Structures are given as structure tokens and as C-alpha cells.
Amino acid sequence: MVHGAAQAAAALAAAGPAGVTLLSARGAGAYLGPAVFLRLVARAAALNPGVPHLAVLDCADAPGFALAALRAGLRAVVLDPACPAFAAVAAAAAEAGARLLSARPEALDLGRLDLRRPGGRAQLAAWLRR
């Protein structure tokens, strides 16, 4: 789970050719928005060209933000399946060739690590080797 471009860049650098999923914080679709999330992922990817990655924006229970994320070009979005509009968003995701996730994937929260220190980088590397 990334909270900014520096964390996303660190994850991409550590992942290398194996690639990595860059998951937003819970509900970030509402307070960060898809455009900002896409920009931070793009900045990180520019520093790590060629590293495969999937950007996943968590939209909690907000279908409007999930639809906006799909329109903005995100290929994967998390939306609470209890949301009444879940089926409609799922149809829009399928039409766009994107994935709608009903649960957050398991993730290491990089906001809890100090990636400037060897110990933090080692924890990230260990997570990626799993």
C-alpha cells in the first residue's frame, strides 16, 4: 500500500522485473482522487521504467469515484460489494477491460516503514519475495 510517489517508486525499484501491485490507502478514491493517484504512479514508473505494475485505487463504498477511476484509465479498482451500484460498476469495469475488486488485496503498508533505512527496505524486499 502506497501513500505517495516516493513509496511507489521504492516498491517499483525493489520489485524489479517481477513487478508489483501499487494499492492506494483505504478510500483514497474519495479524498485523493483517480487523477492524483495516477500521477503519483506515473512519477514512480518514470523513475523505474519497464517495471511491471498494477495501480489499484480503493474507492471504499463510493461508486461515483470508482466510475471516475475507470474513466481516468485505472485498470483495477476496489469497491465495497455491499454498495447498491456494485453490479453497475462491475459492468462498466468489464466494458473497459478493467478489474473491479470486491476486497482489498493483501498488502504491506509502506506508510508504516521507514524506507530510508536498511531495515525498512529489507522488510519491503522480504514482502516482495513472498
PDB file of C-alpha atoms in Angstrom:
ATOM      1  CA  MET A   1       0.000   0.000   0.000  1.00  0.00           C
ATOM      2  CA  VAL A   2       1.484   3.297  -1.108  1.00  0.00           C
ATOM      3  CA  HIS A   3       0.696   6.779   0.181  1.00  0.00           C
ATOM      4  CA  GLY A   4       2.880   8.788  -2.176  1.00  0.00           C
ATOM      5  CA  ALA A   5       5.170   8.746  -5.188  1.00  0.00           C
ATOM      6  CA  ALA A   6       8.320   8.058  -3.155  1.00  0.00           C
ATOM      7  CA  GLN A   7       6.819   4.909  -1.656  1.00  0.00           C
ATOM      8  CA  ALA A   8       5.537   3.792  -5.058  1.00  0.00           C
ATOM      9  CA  ALA A   9       8.997   4.379  -6.569  1.00  0.00           C
ATOM     10  CA  ALA A  10      10.625   2.378  -3.774  1.00  0.00           C
ATOM     11  CA  ALA A  11       8.208  -0.504  -4.341  1.00  0.00           C
ATOM     12  CA  LEU A  12       8.856  -0.492  -8.082  1.00  0.00           C
ATOM     13  CA  ALA A  13      12.635  -0.340  -7.572  1.00  0.00           C
ATOM     14  CA  ALA A  14      12.551  -3.244  -5.132  1.00  0.00           C
ATOM     15  CA  ALA A  15      10.211  -5.310  -7.310  1.00  0.00           C
ATOM     16  CA  GLY A  16      12.257  -5.073 -10.478  1.00  0.00           C
ATOM     17  CA  PRO A  17      11.166  -7.289 -13.384  1.00  0.00           C
ATOM     18  CA  ALA A  18       8.839  -9.321 -11.142  1.00  0.00           C
ATOM     19  CA  GLY A  19       6.539  -6.305 -10.896  1.00  0.00           C
ATOM     20  CA  VAL A  20       4.273  -5.166  -8.104  1.00  0.00           C
ATOM     21  CA  THR A  21       0.738  -4.064  -7.305  1.00  0.00           C
ATOM     22  CA  LEU A  22       0.550  -0.478  -6.051  1.00  0.00           C
ATOM     23  CA  LEU A  23      -2.528  -0.299  -3.822  1.00  0.00           C
ATOM     24  CA  SER A  24      -3.849   3.022  -2.546  1.00  0.00           C
ATOM     25  CA  ALA A  25      -4.876   3.651   1.026  1.00  0.00           C
ATOM     26  CA  ARG A  26      -8.412   2.686   2.025  1.00  0.00           C
ATOM     27  CA  GLY A  27     -10.971   5.018   0.491  1.00  0.00           C
ATOM     28  CA  ALA A  28      -8.321   7.054  -1.341  1.00  0.00           C
ATOM     29  CA  GLY A  29     -10.618   7.330  -4.346  1.00  0.00           C
ATOM     30  CA  ALA A  30     -12.692   9.836  -2.403  1.00  0.00           C
ATOM     31  CA  TYR A  31     -10.001  12.013  -0.840  1.00  0.00           C
ATOM     32  CA  LEU A  32      -7.104  11.612  -3.270  1.00  0.00           C
ATOM     33  CA  GLY A  33      -8.973  11.033  -6.498  1.00  0.00           C
ATOM     34  CA  PRO A  34      -8.016   8.971  -9.522  1.00  0.00           C
ATOM     35  CA  ALA A  35      -6.063  11.710 -11.319  1.00  0.00           C
ATOM     36  CA  VAL A  36      -3.740  12.328  -8.368  1.00  0.00           C
ATOM     37  CA  PHE A  37      -3.229   8.595  -7.811  1.00  0.00           C
ATOM     38  CA  LEU A  38      -2.446   8.058 -11.493  1.00  0.00           C
ATOM     39  CA  ARG A  39       0.045  10.958 -11.427  1.00  0.00           C
ATOM     40  CA  LEU A  40       1.892   9.593  -8.407  1.00  0.00           C
ATOM     41  CA  VAL A  41       2.095   6.151 -10.000  1.00  0.00           C
ATOM     42  CA  ALA A  42       3.292   7.701 -13.276  1.00  0.00           C
ATOM     43  CA  ARG A  43       6.038   9.644 -11.442  1.00  0.00           C
ATOM     44  CA  ALA A  44       7.186   6.452  -9.736  1.00  0.00           C
ATOM     45  CA  ALA A  45       7.075   4.480 -13.003  1.00  0.00           C
ATOM     46  CA  ALA A  46       9.127   7.141 -14.778  1.00  0.00           C
ATOM     47  CA  LEU A  47      11.893   6.558 -12.219  1.00  0.00           C
ATOM     48  CA  ASN A  48      11.644   2.795 -12.772  1.00  0.00           C
ATOM     49  CA  PRO A  49      10.987   2.303 -16.482  1.00  0.00           C
ATOM     50  CA  GLY A  50       9.953  -1.151 -17.593  1.00  0.00           C
ATOM     51  CA  VAL A  51       8.923  -2.420 -14.161  1.00  0.00           C
ATOM     52  CA  PRO A  52       5.518  -4.094 -14.491  1.00  0.00           C
ATOM     53  CA  HIS A  53       2.930  -2.721 -12.104  1.00  0.00           C
ATOM     54  CA  LEU A  54      -0.787  -2.583 -11.499  1.00  0.00           C
ATOM     55  CA  ALA A  55      -2.223   0.539  -9.861  1.00  0.00           C
ATOM     56  CA  VAL A  56      -5.272  -0.263  -7.700  1.00  0.00           C
ATOM     57  CA  LEU A  57      -7.394   2.570  -6.306  1.00  0.00           C
ATOM     58  CA  ASP A  58      -9.581   1.800  -3.292  1.00  0.00           C
ATOM     59  CA  CYS A  59     -12.899   3.613  -3.632  1.00  0.00           C
ATOM     60  CA  ALA A  60     -14.496   2.177  -0.455  1.00  0.00           C
ATOM     61  CA  ASP A  61     -18.276   2.381  -0.943  1.00  0.00           C
ATOM     62  CA  ALA A  62     -18.268   5.296  -3.417  1.00  0.00           C
ATOM     63  CA  PRO A  63     -19.379   4.091  -6.860  1.00  0.00           C
ATOM     64  CA  GLY A  64     -19.029   7.536  -8.424  1.00  0.00           C
ATOM     65  CA  PHE A  65     -15.331   7.618  -7.582  1.00  0.00           C
ATOM     66  CA  ALA A  66     -14.942   4.063  -8.868  1.00  0.00           C
ATOM     67  CA  LEU A  67     -16.523   5.051 -12.180  1.00  0.00           C
ATOM     68  CA  ALA A  68     -14.326   8.159 -12.347  1.00  0.00           C
ATOM     69  CA  ALA A  69     -11.285   5.954 -11.751  1.00  0.00           C
ATOM     70  CA  LEU A  70     -12.272   3.686 -14.626  1.00  0.00           C
ATOM     71  CA  ARG A  71     -12.846   6.693 -16.900  1.00  0.00           C
ATOM     72  CA  ALA A  72      -9.426   8.056 -15.899  1.00  0.00           C
ATOM     73  CA  GLY A  73      -7.816   4.832 -17.084  1.00  0.00           C
ATOM     74  CA  LEU A  74      -7.207   2.825 -13.931  1.00  0.00           C
ATOM     75  CA  ARG A  75      -7.194  -0.888 -14.733  1.00  0.00           C
ATOM     76  CA  ALA A  76      -8.218  -2.020 -11.228  1.00  0.00           C
ATOM     77  CA  VAL A  77     -10.491  -0.538  -8.585  1.00  0.00           C
ATOM     78  CA  VAL A  78     -11.683  -1.748  -5.179  1.00  0.00           C
ATOM     79  CA  LEU A  79     -15.359  -1.173  -4.320  1.00  0.00           C
ATOM     80  CA  ASP A  80     -17.360  -2.473  -1.373  1.00  0.00           C
ATOM     81  CA  PRO A  81     -19.635  -5.238  -2.709  1.00  0.00           C
ATOM     82  CA  ALA A  82     -22.429  -4.057  -0.389  1.00  0.00           C
ATOM     83  CA  CYS A  83     -22.622  -0.863  -2.454  1.00  0.00           C
ATOM     84  CA  PRO A  84     -26.001  -0.844  -4.269  1.00  0.00           C
ATOM     85  CA  ALA A  85     -24.317   0.184  -7.520  1.00  0.00           C
ATOM     86  CA  PHE A  86     -21.700  -2.589  -7.397  1.00  0.00           C
ATOM     87  CA  ALA A  87     -23.215  -4.502 -10.346  1.00  0.00           C
ATOM     88  CA  ALA A  88     -23.357  -1.374 -12.498  1.00  0.00           C
ATOM     89  CA  VAL A  89     -19.728  -0.533 -11.721  1.00  0.00           C
ATOM     90  CA  ALA A  90     -18.760  -4.161 -12.407  1.00  0.00           C
ATOM     91  CA  ALA A  91     -20.403  -3.883 -15.834  1.00  0.00           C
ATOM     92  CA  ALA A  92     -18.531  -0.643 -16.542  1.00  0.00           C
ATOM     93  CA  ALA A  93     -15.247  -2.236 -15.458  1.00  0.00           C
ATOM     94  CA  ALA A  94     -15.837  -5.232 -17.721  1.00  0.00           C
ATOM     95  CA  GLU A  95     -16.640  -2.935 -20.625  1.00  0.00           C
ATOM     96  CA  ALA A  96     -13.422  -1.004 -20.007  1.00  0.00           C
ATOM     97  CA  GLY A  97     -11.365  -4.186 -19.713  1.00  0.00           C
ATOM     98  CA  ALA A  98     -10.598  -3.342 -16.089  1.00  0.00           C
ATOM     99  CA  ARG A  99     -10.959  -5.312 -12.864  1.00  0.00           C
ATOM    100  CA  LEU A 100     -13.390  -4.480 -10.090  1.00  0.00           C
ATOM    101  CA  LEU A 101     -12.236  -5.994  -6.813  1.00  0.00           C
ATOM    102  CA  SER A 102     -14.724  -6.664  -4.044  1.00  0.00           C
ATOM    103  CA  ALA A 103     -11.971  -6.799  -1.407  1.00  0.00           C
ATOM    104  CA  ARG A 104      -8.597  -5.195  -0.942  1.00  0.00           C
ATOM    105  CA  PRO A 105      -5.681  -7.426  -1.890  1.00  0.00           C
ATOM    106  CA  GLU A 106      -3.289  -8.287   0.901  1.00  0.00           C
ATOM    107  CA  ALA A 107      -0.721  -5.513   1.112  1.00  0.00           C
ATOM    108  CA  LEU A 108       2.261  -4.253   3.055  1.00  0.00           C
ATOM    109  CA  ASP A 109       1.547  -0.710   4.264  1.00  0.00           C
ATOM    110  CA  LEU A 110       4.628   1.256   3.252  1.00  0.00           C
ATOM    111  CA  GLY A 111       3.433   4.146   5.408  1.00  0.00           C
ATOM    112  CA  ARG A 112       4.468   2.078   8.413  1.00  0.00           C
ATOM    113  CA  LEU A 113       8.033   1.568   7.181  1.00  0.00           C
ATOM    114  CA  ASP A 114      10.970   3.946   7.011  1.00  0.00           C
ATOM    115  CA  LEU A 115      12.228   3.157   3.528  1.00  0.00           C
ATOM    116  CA  ARG A 116      15.248   5.428   4.060  1.00  0.00           C
ATOM    117  CA  ARG A 117      16.652   2.836   6.454  1.00  0.00           C
ATOM    118  CA  PRO A 118      18.023  -0.597   5.568  1.00  0.00           C
ATOM    119  CA  GLY A 119      15.511  -2.304   7.878  1.00  0.00           C
ATOM    120  CA  GLY A 120      12.538  -0.770   6.081  1.00  0.00           C
ATOM    121  CA  ARG A 121      13.936  -1.651   2.672  1.00  0.00           C
ATOM    122  CA  ALA A 122      14.635  -5.194   3.902  1.00  0.00           C
ATOM    123  CA  GLN A 123      11.023  -5.582   5.039  1.00  0.00           C
ATOM    124  CA  LEU A 124       9.810  -4.434   1.638  1.00  0.00           C
ATOM    125  CA  ALA A 125      12.171  -6.831  -0.154  1.00  0.00           C
ATOM    126  CA  ALA A 126      11.040  -9.730   2.068  1.00  0.00           C
ATOM    127  CA  TRP A 127       7.395  -8.917   1.326  1.00  0.00           C
ATOM    128  CA  LEU A 128       8.033  -8.863  -2.413  1.00  0.00           C
ATOM    129  CA  ARG A 129       9.825 -12.242  -2.295  1.00  0.00           C
ATOM    130  CA  ARG A 130       6.718 -13.918  -0.821  1.00  0.00           C
TER     131      ARG A 130
END
